[in-house]
Coordinates of C-alpha atoms in Angstrom, one line a residue:
Chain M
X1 CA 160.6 134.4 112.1
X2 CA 158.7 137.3 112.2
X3 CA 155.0 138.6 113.1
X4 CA 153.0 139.4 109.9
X5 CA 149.9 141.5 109.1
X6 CA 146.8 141.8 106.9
X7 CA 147.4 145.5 105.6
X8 CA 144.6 145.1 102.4
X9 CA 141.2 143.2 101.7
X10 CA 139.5 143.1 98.5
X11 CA 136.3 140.7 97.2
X12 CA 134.0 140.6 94.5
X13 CA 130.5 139.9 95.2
X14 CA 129.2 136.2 95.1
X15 CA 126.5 135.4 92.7
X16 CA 126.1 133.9 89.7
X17 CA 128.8 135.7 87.2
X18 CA 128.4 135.1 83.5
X19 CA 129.2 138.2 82.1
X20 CA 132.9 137.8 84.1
X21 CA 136.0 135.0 83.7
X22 CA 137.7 133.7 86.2
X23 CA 140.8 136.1 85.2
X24 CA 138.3 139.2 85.8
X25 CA 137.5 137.8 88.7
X26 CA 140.6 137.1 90.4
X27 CA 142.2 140.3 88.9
X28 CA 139.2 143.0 90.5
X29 CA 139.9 141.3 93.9
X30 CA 143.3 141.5 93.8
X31 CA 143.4 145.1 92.6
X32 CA 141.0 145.9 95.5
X33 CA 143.3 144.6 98.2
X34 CA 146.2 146.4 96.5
X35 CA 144.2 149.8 96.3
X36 CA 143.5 149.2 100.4
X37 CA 147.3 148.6 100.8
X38 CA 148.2 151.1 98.9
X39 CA 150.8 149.4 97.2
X40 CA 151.3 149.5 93.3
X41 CA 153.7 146.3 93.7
X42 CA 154.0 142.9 95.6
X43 CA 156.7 140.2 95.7
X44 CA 154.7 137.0 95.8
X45 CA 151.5 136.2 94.5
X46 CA 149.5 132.7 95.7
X47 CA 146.2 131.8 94.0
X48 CA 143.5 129.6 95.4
X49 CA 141.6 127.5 93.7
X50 CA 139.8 124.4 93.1
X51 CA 138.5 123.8 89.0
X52 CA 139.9 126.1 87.1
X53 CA 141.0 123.4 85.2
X54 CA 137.8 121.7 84.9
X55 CA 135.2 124.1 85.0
X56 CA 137.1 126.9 82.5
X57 CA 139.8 124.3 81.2
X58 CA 142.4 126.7 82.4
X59 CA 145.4 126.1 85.3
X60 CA 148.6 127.8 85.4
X61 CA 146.6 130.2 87.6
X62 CA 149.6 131.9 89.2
X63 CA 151.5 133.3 86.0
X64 CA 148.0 134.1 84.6
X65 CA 146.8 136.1 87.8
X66 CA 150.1 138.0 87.8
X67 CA 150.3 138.8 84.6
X68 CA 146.8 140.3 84.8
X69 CA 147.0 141.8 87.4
X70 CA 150.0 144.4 86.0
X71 CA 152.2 141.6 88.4
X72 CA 154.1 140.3 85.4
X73 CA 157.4 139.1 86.6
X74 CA 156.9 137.9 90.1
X75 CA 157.0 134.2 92.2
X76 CA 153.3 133.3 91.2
X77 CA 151.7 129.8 91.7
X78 CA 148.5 128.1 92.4
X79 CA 147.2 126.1 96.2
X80 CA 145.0 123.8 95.6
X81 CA 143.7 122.0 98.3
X82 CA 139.4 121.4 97.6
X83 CA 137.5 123.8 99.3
X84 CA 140.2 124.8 101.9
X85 CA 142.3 126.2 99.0
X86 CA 142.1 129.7 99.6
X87 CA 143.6 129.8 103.2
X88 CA 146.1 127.2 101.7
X89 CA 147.3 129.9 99.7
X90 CA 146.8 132.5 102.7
X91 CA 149.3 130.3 104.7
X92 CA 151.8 130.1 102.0
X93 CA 151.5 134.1 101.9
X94 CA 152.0 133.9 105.8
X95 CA 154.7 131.6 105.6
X96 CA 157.0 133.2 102.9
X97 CA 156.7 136.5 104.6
X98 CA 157.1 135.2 107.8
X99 CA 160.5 133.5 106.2
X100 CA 162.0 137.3 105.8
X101 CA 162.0 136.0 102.2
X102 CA 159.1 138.2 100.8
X103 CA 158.4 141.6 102.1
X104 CA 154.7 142.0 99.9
X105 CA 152.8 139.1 99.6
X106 CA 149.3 138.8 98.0
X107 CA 147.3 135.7 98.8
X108 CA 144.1 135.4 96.5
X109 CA 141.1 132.7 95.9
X110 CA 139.3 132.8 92.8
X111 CA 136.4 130.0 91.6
X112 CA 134.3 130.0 88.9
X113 CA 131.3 127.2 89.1
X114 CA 128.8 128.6 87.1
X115 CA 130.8 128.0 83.6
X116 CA 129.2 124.9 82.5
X117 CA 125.9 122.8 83.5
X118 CA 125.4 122.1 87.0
X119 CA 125.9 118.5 86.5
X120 CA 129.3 119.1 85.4
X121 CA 129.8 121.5 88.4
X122 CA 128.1 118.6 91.1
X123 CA 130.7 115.9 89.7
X124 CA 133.5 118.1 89.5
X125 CA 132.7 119.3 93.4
X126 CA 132.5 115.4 94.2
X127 CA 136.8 115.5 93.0
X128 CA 137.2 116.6 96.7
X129 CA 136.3 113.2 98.0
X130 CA 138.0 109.3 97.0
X131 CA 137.1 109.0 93.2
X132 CA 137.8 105.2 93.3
X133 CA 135.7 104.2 96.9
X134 CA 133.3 107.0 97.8
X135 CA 132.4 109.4 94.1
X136 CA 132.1 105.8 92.3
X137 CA 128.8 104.8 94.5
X138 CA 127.1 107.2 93.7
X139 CA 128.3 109.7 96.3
X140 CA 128.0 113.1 95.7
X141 CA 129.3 115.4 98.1
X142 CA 126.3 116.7 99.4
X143 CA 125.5 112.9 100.4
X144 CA 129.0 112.9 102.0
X145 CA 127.6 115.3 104.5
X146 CA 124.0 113.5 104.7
X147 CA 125.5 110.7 106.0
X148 CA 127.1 112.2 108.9
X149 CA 124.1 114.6 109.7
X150 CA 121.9 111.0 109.7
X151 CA 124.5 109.4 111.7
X152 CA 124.7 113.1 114.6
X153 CA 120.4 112.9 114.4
X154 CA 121.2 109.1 115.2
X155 CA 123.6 109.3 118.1
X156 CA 122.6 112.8 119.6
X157 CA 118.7 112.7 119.1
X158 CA 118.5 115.9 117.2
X159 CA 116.0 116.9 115.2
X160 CA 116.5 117.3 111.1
X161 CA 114.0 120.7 112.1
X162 CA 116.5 122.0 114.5
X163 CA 118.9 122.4 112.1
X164 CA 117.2 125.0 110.9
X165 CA 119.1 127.7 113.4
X166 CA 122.4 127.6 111.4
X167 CA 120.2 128.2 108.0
X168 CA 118.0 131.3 110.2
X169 CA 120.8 132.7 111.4
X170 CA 123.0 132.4 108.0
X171 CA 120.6 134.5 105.7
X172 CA 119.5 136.9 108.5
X173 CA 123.2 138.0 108.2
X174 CA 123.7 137.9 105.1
X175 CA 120.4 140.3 104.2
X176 CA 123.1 143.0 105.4
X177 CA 126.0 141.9 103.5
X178 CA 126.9 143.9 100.4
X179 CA 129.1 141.4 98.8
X180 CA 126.2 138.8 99.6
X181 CA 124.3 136.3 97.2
X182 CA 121.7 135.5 99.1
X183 CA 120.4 139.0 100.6
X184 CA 117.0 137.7 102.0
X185 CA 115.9 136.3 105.3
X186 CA 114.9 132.8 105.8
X187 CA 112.2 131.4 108.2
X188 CA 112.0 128.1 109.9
X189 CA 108.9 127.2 107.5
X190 CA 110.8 127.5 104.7
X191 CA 113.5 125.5 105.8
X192 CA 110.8 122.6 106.5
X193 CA 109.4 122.7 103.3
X194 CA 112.5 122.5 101.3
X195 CA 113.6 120.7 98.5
X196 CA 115.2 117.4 99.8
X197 CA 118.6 116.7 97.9
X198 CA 120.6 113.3 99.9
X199 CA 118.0 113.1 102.9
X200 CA 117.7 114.4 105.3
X201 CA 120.1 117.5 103.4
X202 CA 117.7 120.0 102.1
X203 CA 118.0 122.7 99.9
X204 CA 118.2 125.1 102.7
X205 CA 121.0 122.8 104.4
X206 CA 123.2 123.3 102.0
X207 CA 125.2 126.2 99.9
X208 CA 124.8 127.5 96.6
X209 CA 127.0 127.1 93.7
X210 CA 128.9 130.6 93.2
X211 CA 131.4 132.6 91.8
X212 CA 133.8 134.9 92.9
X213 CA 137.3 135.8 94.6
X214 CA 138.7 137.8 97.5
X215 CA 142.1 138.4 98.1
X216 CA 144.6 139.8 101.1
X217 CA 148.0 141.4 101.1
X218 CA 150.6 139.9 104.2
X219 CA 153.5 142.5 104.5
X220 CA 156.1 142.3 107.8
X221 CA 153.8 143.6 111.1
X222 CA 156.6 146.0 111.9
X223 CA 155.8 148.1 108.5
X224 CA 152.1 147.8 108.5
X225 CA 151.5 151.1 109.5
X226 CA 153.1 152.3 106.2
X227 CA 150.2 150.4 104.5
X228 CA 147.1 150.8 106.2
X229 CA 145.7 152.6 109.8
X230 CA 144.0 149.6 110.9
X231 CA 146.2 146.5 110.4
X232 CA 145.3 143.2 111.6
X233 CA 148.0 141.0 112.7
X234 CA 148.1 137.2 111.5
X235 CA 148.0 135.3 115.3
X236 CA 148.2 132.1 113.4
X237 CA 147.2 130.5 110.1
X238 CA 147.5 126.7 110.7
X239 CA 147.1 123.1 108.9
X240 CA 145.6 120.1 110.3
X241 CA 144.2 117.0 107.8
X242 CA 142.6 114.0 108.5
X243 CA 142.0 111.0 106.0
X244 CA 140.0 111.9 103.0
X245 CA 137.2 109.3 102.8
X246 CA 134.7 109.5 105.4
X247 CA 134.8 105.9 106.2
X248 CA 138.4 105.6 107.2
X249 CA 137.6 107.5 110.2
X250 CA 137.1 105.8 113.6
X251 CA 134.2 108.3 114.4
X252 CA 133.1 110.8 111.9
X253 CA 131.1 112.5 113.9
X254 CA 135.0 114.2 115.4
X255 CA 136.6 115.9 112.7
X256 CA 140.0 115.4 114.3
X257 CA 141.4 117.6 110.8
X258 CA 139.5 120.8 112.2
X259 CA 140.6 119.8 116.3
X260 CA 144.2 119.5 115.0
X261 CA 144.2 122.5 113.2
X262 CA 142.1 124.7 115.7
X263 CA 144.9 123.4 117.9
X264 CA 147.4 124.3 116.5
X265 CA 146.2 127.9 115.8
X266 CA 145.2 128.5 119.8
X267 CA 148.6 127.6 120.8
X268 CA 150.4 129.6 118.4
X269 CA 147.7 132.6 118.8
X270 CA 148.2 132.1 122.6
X271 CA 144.5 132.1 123.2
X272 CA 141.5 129.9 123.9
X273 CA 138.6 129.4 122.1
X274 CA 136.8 131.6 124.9
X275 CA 138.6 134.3 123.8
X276 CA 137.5 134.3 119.7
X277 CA 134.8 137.2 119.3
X278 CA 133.9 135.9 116.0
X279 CA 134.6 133.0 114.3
X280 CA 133.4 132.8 110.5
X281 CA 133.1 129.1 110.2
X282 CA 132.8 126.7 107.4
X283 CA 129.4 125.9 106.9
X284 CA 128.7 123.9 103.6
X285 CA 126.1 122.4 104.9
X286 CA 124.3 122.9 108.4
X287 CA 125.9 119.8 110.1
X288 CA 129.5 120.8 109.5
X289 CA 128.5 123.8 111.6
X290 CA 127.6 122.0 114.1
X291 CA 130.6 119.5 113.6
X292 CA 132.9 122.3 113.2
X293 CA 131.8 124.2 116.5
X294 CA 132.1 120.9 118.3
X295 CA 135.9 120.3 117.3
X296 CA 137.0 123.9 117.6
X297 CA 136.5 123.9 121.5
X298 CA 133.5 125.7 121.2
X299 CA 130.7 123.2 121.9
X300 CA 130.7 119.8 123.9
X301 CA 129.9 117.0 121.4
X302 CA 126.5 116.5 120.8
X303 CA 125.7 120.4 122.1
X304 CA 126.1 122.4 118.9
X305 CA 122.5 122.3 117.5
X306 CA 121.0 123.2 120.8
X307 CA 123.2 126.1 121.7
X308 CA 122.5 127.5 118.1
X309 CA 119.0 127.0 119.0
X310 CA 119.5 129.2 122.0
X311 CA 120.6 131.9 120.2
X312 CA 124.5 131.8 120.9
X313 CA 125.4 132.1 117.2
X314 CA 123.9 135.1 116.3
X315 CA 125.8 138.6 115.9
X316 CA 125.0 139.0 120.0
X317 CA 125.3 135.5 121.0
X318 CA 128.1 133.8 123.0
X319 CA 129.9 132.8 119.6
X320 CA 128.9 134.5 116.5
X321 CA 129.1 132.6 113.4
X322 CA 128.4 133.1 110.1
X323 CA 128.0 136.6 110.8
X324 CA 128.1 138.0 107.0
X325 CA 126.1 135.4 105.9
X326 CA 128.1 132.2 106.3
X327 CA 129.1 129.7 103.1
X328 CA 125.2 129.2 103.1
X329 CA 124.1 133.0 102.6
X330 CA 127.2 134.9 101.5
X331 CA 127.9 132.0 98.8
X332 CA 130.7 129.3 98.4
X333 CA 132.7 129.6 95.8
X334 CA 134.8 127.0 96.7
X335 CA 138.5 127.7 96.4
X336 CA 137.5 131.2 97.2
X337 CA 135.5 131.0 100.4
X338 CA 138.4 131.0 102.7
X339 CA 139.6 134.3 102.3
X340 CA 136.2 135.5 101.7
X341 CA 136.3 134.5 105.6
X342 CA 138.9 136.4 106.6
X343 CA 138.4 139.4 104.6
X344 CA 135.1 139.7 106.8
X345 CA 137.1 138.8 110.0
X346 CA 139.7 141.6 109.5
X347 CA 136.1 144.2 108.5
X348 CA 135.0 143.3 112.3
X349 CA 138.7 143.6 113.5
X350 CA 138.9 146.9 112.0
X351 CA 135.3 148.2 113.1
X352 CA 134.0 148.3 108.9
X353 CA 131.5 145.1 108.8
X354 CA 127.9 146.0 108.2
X355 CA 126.8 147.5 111.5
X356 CA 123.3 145.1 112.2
X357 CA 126.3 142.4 111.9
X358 CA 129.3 144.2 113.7
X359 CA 130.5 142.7 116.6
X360 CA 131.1 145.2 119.3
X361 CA 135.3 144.8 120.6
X362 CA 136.3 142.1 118.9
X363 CA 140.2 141.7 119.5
X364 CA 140.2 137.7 118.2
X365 CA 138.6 136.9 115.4
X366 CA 138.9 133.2 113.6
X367 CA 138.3 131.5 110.2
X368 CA 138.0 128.5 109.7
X369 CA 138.3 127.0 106.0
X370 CA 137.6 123.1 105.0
X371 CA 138.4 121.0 102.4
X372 CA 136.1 118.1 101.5
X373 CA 134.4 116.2 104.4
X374 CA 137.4 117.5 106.7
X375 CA 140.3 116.5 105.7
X376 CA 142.2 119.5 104.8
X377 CA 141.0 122.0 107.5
X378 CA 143.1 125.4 107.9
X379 CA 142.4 127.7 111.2
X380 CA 143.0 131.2 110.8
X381 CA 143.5 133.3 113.8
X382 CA 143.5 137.4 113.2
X383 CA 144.1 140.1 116.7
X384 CA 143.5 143.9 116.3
X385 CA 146.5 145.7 116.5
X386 CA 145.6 148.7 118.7
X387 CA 147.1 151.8 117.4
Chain V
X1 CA 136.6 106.6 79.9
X2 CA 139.3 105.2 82.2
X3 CA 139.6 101.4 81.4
X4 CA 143.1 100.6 83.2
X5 CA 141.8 102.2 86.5
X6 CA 138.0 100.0 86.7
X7 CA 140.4 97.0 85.9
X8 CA 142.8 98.0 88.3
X9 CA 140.6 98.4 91.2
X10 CA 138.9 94.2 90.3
X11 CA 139.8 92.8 93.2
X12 CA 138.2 95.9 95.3
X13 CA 134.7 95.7 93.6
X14 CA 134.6 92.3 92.9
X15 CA 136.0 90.5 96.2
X16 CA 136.2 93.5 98.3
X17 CA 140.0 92.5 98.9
X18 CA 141.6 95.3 101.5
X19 CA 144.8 94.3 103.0
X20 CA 146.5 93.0 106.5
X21 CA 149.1 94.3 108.7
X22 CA 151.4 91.2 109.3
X23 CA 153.1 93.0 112.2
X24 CA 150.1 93.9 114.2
X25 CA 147.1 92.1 112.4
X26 CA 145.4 95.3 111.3
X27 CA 142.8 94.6 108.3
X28 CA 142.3 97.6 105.8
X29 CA 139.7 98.6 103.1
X30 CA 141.0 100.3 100.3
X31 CA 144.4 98.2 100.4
X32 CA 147.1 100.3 102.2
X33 CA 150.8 100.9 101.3
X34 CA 151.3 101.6 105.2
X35 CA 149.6 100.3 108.5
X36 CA 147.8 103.2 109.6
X37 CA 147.9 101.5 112.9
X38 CA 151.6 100.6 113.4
X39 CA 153.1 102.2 110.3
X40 CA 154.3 98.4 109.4
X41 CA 154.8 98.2 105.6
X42 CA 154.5 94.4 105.8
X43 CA 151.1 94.0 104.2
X44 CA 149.4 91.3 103.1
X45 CA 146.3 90.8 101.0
X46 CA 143.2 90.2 103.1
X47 CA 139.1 89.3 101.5
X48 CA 136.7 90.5 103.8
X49 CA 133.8 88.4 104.6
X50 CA 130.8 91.0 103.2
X51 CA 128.8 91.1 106.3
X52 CA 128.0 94.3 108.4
X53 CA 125.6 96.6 109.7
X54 CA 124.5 100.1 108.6
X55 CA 126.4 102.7 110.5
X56 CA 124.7 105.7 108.4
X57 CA 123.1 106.1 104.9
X58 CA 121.3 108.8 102.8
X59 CA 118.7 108.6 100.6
X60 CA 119.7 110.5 96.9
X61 CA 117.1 112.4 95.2
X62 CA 119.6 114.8 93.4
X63 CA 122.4 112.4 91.5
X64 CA 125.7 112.9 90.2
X65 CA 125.8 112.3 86.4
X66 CA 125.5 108.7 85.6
X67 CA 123.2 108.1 88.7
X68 CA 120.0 109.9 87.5
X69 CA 118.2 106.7 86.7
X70 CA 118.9 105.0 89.7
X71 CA 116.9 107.9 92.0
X72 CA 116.2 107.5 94.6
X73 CA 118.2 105.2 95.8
X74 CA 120.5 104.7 99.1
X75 CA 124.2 105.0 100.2
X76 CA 125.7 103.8 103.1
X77 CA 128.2 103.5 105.4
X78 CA 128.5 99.8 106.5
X79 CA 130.7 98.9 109.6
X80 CA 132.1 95.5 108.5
X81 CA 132.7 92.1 111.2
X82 CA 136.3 92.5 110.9
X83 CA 136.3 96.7 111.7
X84 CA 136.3 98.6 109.0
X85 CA 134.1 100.7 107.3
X86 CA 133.0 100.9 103.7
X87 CA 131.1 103.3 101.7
X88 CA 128.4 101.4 99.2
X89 CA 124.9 101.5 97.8
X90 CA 122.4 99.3 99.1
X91 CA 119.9 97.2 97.0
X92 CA 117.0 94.8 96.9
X93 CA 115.6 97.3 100.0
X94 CA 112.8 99.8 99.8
X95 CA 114.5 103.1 101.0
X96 CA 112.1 103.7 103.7
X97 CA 112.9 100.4 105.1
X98 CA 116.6 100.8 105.9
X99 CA 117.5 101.6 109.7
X100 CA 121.1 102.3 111.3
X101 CA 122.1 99.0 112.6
X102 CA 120.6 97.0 110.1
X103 CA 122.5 93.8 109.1
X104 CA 123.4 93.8 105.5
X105 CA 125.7 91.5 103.2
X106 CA 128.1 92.2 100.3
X107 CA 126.4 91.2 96.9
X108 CA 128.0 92.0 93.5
X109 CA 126.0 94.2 91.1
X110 CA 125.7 96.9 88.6
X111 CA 127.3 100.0 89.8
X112 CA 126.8 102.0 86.4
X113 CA 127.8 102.7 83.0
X114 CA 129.9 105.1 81.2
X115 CA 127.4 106.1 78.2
X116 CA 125.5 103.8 75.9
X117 CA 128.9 102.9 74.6
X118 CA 131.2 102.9 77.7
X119 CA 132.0 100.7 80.2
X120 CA 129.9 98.6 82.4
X121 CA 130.6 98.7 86.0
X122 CA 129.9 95.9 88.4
X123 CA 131.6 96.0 92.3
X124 CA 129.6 95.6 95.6
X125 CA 126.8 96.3 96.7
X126 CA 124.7 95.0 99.9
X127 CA 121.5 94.4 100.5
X128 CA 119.5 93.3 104.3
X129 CA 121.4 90.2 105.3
X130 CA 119.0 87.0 104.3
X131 CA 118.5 84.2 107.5
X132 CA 120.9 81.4 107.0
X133 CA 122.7 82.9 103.9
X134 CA 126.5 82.1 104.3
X135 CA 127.4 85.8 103.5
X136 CA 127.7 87.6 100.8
X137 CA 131.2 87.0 100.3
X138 CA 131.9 85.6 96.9

């Protein structure tokens, strides 16, 4: 085995993309990392995604990618794995170059939700959780994620209006991200007075329905100076799952698939969670946040709402999160977000995010990607490389 | 349209019928093909009994396709007598009405339809448990 590194970034801005395919998509963000890495070529190339077969009635992503890419020829395939699939396909990069089997490997995520109605897009999101017990009630995955923030309120007496920190804190960020849907701040007020979707989920609880793709290129750690001047090395990139309906778990509220996979990544990283300058979570919706910063180390249970309320999430808090926006400001598009994640954490690893978000000596920065209500969770742990 | 799979899942929706570990007496809703307890692959089928309490439940205004009619209404997570937890709508209740804890029993209803032409859809529901009602277990 052998360390690896994050030598090239590319994304597309997230919005709402109808002049563009998911091939243009996947292609410009592919070609971007490639033009950072300066490479003309790769060895491996490992798409994330979640609907391409629903939404644009197109799978067989990998060859497709490749070949549009000017990759014809190479090992191609698709991860799918809900919303966690682009770090799936980030640890597959990870892991084939680790192998000493590929020296260039190029991980992307690519989603396209805005290709039909938003019914279609709702029911096709709801694929992430049990079709025959859960999606078959009625369920639909924003109610997933009601139920647990009514069940936290419940248990932890919190507040649906204190919530509103994650949401504050989310679009103040993204207001200075370039590559941002949602480039306007957000006040508490608003948060109160929005639309109610699965009470007590809001509008402003939850994130938009978006296109887009952003890609890396993994290459051996002991070249990456032949590819870029500021490579980031891959501490860890680990797996944890849990089960995938909601109500097979003993206590929701614990999303052991994020606690075994946040884990894993510390002990292979060598680090704690003290340690992690920024960590670009997975915030759907504002409670798995909360959940998320809970299980990670970060926060005692029932202490995730309050300390965002204290300020400790923001670029100069304790534990910046969401600090390009977040899945609620920057966008989630879906089997995309995860490497949107860590295409921002290597920017603050490498001194180039925004500067009102920078964070100031960062050595450990951490994504963390999630699919469905927590069962496919996938920690990412990226460490400057000093010079 | 999927005909075999709504006929395949019957005994689910219509007698919520999980299974039980005969090694270590586990019950399970949705049957399993493994204990997830003791890994025992001994299993036997097992009806609960339909009577709970309301762990957590969310009140759609936004549905999925299929649903739209039905708004609002209220899904749940009820905490079954024997330990398990199911996911479900609940009925004959006025949304602002429902509490965590509340004790609720299995009825069968209406879940949807498929389209004016498509399948009908029955399974269980529950609705607040009524005083001296045997359960809602068919």
């Amino acid at each position: 085995m052998r360390d690896v590194a994050i030598v090239g970034i590319g994304q597309t801005p997230v919005g709402e993309h109808w002049d563009r395919s998911l091939r243009d998509l996947a292609v410009e963000a592919v070609l971007a990392a490639m033009d950072d890495a300066h490479v003309r070529r790769a060895d491996a190339l490992y798409v994330g995604n979640m609907l391409s077969g629903t939404l644009s009635f197109q799978e067989h992503l990998g060859a497709l990618v490749a070949e549009y890419a000017g990759l014809e020829g190479i090992e191609a395939v698709k991860v799918e794995a809900a919303c966690g699939s682009a770090a799936a396909a980030l640890r597959q990069a990870v892991l084939a170059v680790e192998s000493g089997r590929v020296e260039v490997a190029i991980a992307v995520g690519v989603e396209k939700l805005t290709e039909l109605a938003s019914k279609c897009t709702t029911n096709a999101l709801a694929m992430a959780a049990d079709a025959d017990y859960e999606t078959v009630m009625g369920l639909s995955f924003v109610a997933i994620n009601a139920l647990l923030m009514r069940r936290y309120m419940h248990e932890y007496g919190v507040s649906k209006e204190d919530f509103a920190a994650f949401t504050v804190n989310a679009h103040a960020n993204a207001q200075h991200n370039p590559f941002a849907m949602f480039r306007a701040p957000v006040t508490r007020q608003q948060y109160a007075a929005a639309k109610m979707i699965a009470d007590p989920i809001n509008l402003l609880d939850s994130s938009p329905v978006s296109d887009g793709a952003a890609a890396v290129v993994v290459v051996p750690a002991e070249r990456a100076r032949e590819f870029s001047e500021k490579p980031v090395r891959v501490a860890a990139c680990e797996v944890g799952t849990d089960t995938v309906a909601l109500d097979n778990r003993a206590n929701p509220l614990w999303l052991k698939g994020v606690e075994r996979s946040a884990r894993r990544a510390y002990r292979r990283a060598g680090v704690g969670p003290e340690e992690i300058g920024v960590f670009e979570l997975h915030d759907a919706f504002s409670i798995m946040a909360a959940l998320s910063l809970e299980a990670s180390g970060l926060a005692e249970p029932g202490t995730a709402v309050r300390l965002a309320n204290e300020g400790a999430i923001t670029p100069r808090g304790r534990f910046p999160i969401a600090t390009m926006g977040g899945l609620k400001g920057r966008g989630h598009p879906v089997g995309a977000t995860g490497l949107y994640q860590v295409v921002e954490c290597v920017l603050h690893l490498r001194g180039e995010a925004p500067e009102a978000v920078q964070v100031e000596n960062v050595q450990y920065a951490m994504a963390q990607n999630i699919g469905g209500s927590g069962a496919t969770v996938i920690t990412t742990i990226l460490e400057r490389l000093t010079p | 349209m999927d005909i075999p799979r709504n006929w395949r899942l019957r005994e689910q929706r219509y007698r919520l019928q999980g299974t039980r570990c005969t090694a270590c007496g586990e019950c399970h809703f949705p049957p399993r093909h493994v204990c997830p307890r003791c890994k025992g692959r001994a299993l036997e089928p097992y009806r609960f009994a339909g009577r709970g309490t309301v762990y957590s439940y969310t009140v759609i205004y936004q549905a999925p396709e299929g649903f739209e009619q039905y708004v609002p209404y209220v899904v749940a997570l009820v905490d079954l007598e024997e330990g398990v937890r199911v996911t479900a709508q609940l009925t004959d209740v006025d949304p602002e009405e429902v509490t965590i804890g509340m004790p609720v029993e299995m009825v069968l209803r209406k879940l949807g339809e498929e389209g004016e032409r498509g399948l009908i859809l029955y399974g269980y529901k529950f609705r607040p448990r009524i005083e001296g009602s045997a359960g809602g277990g068919p």
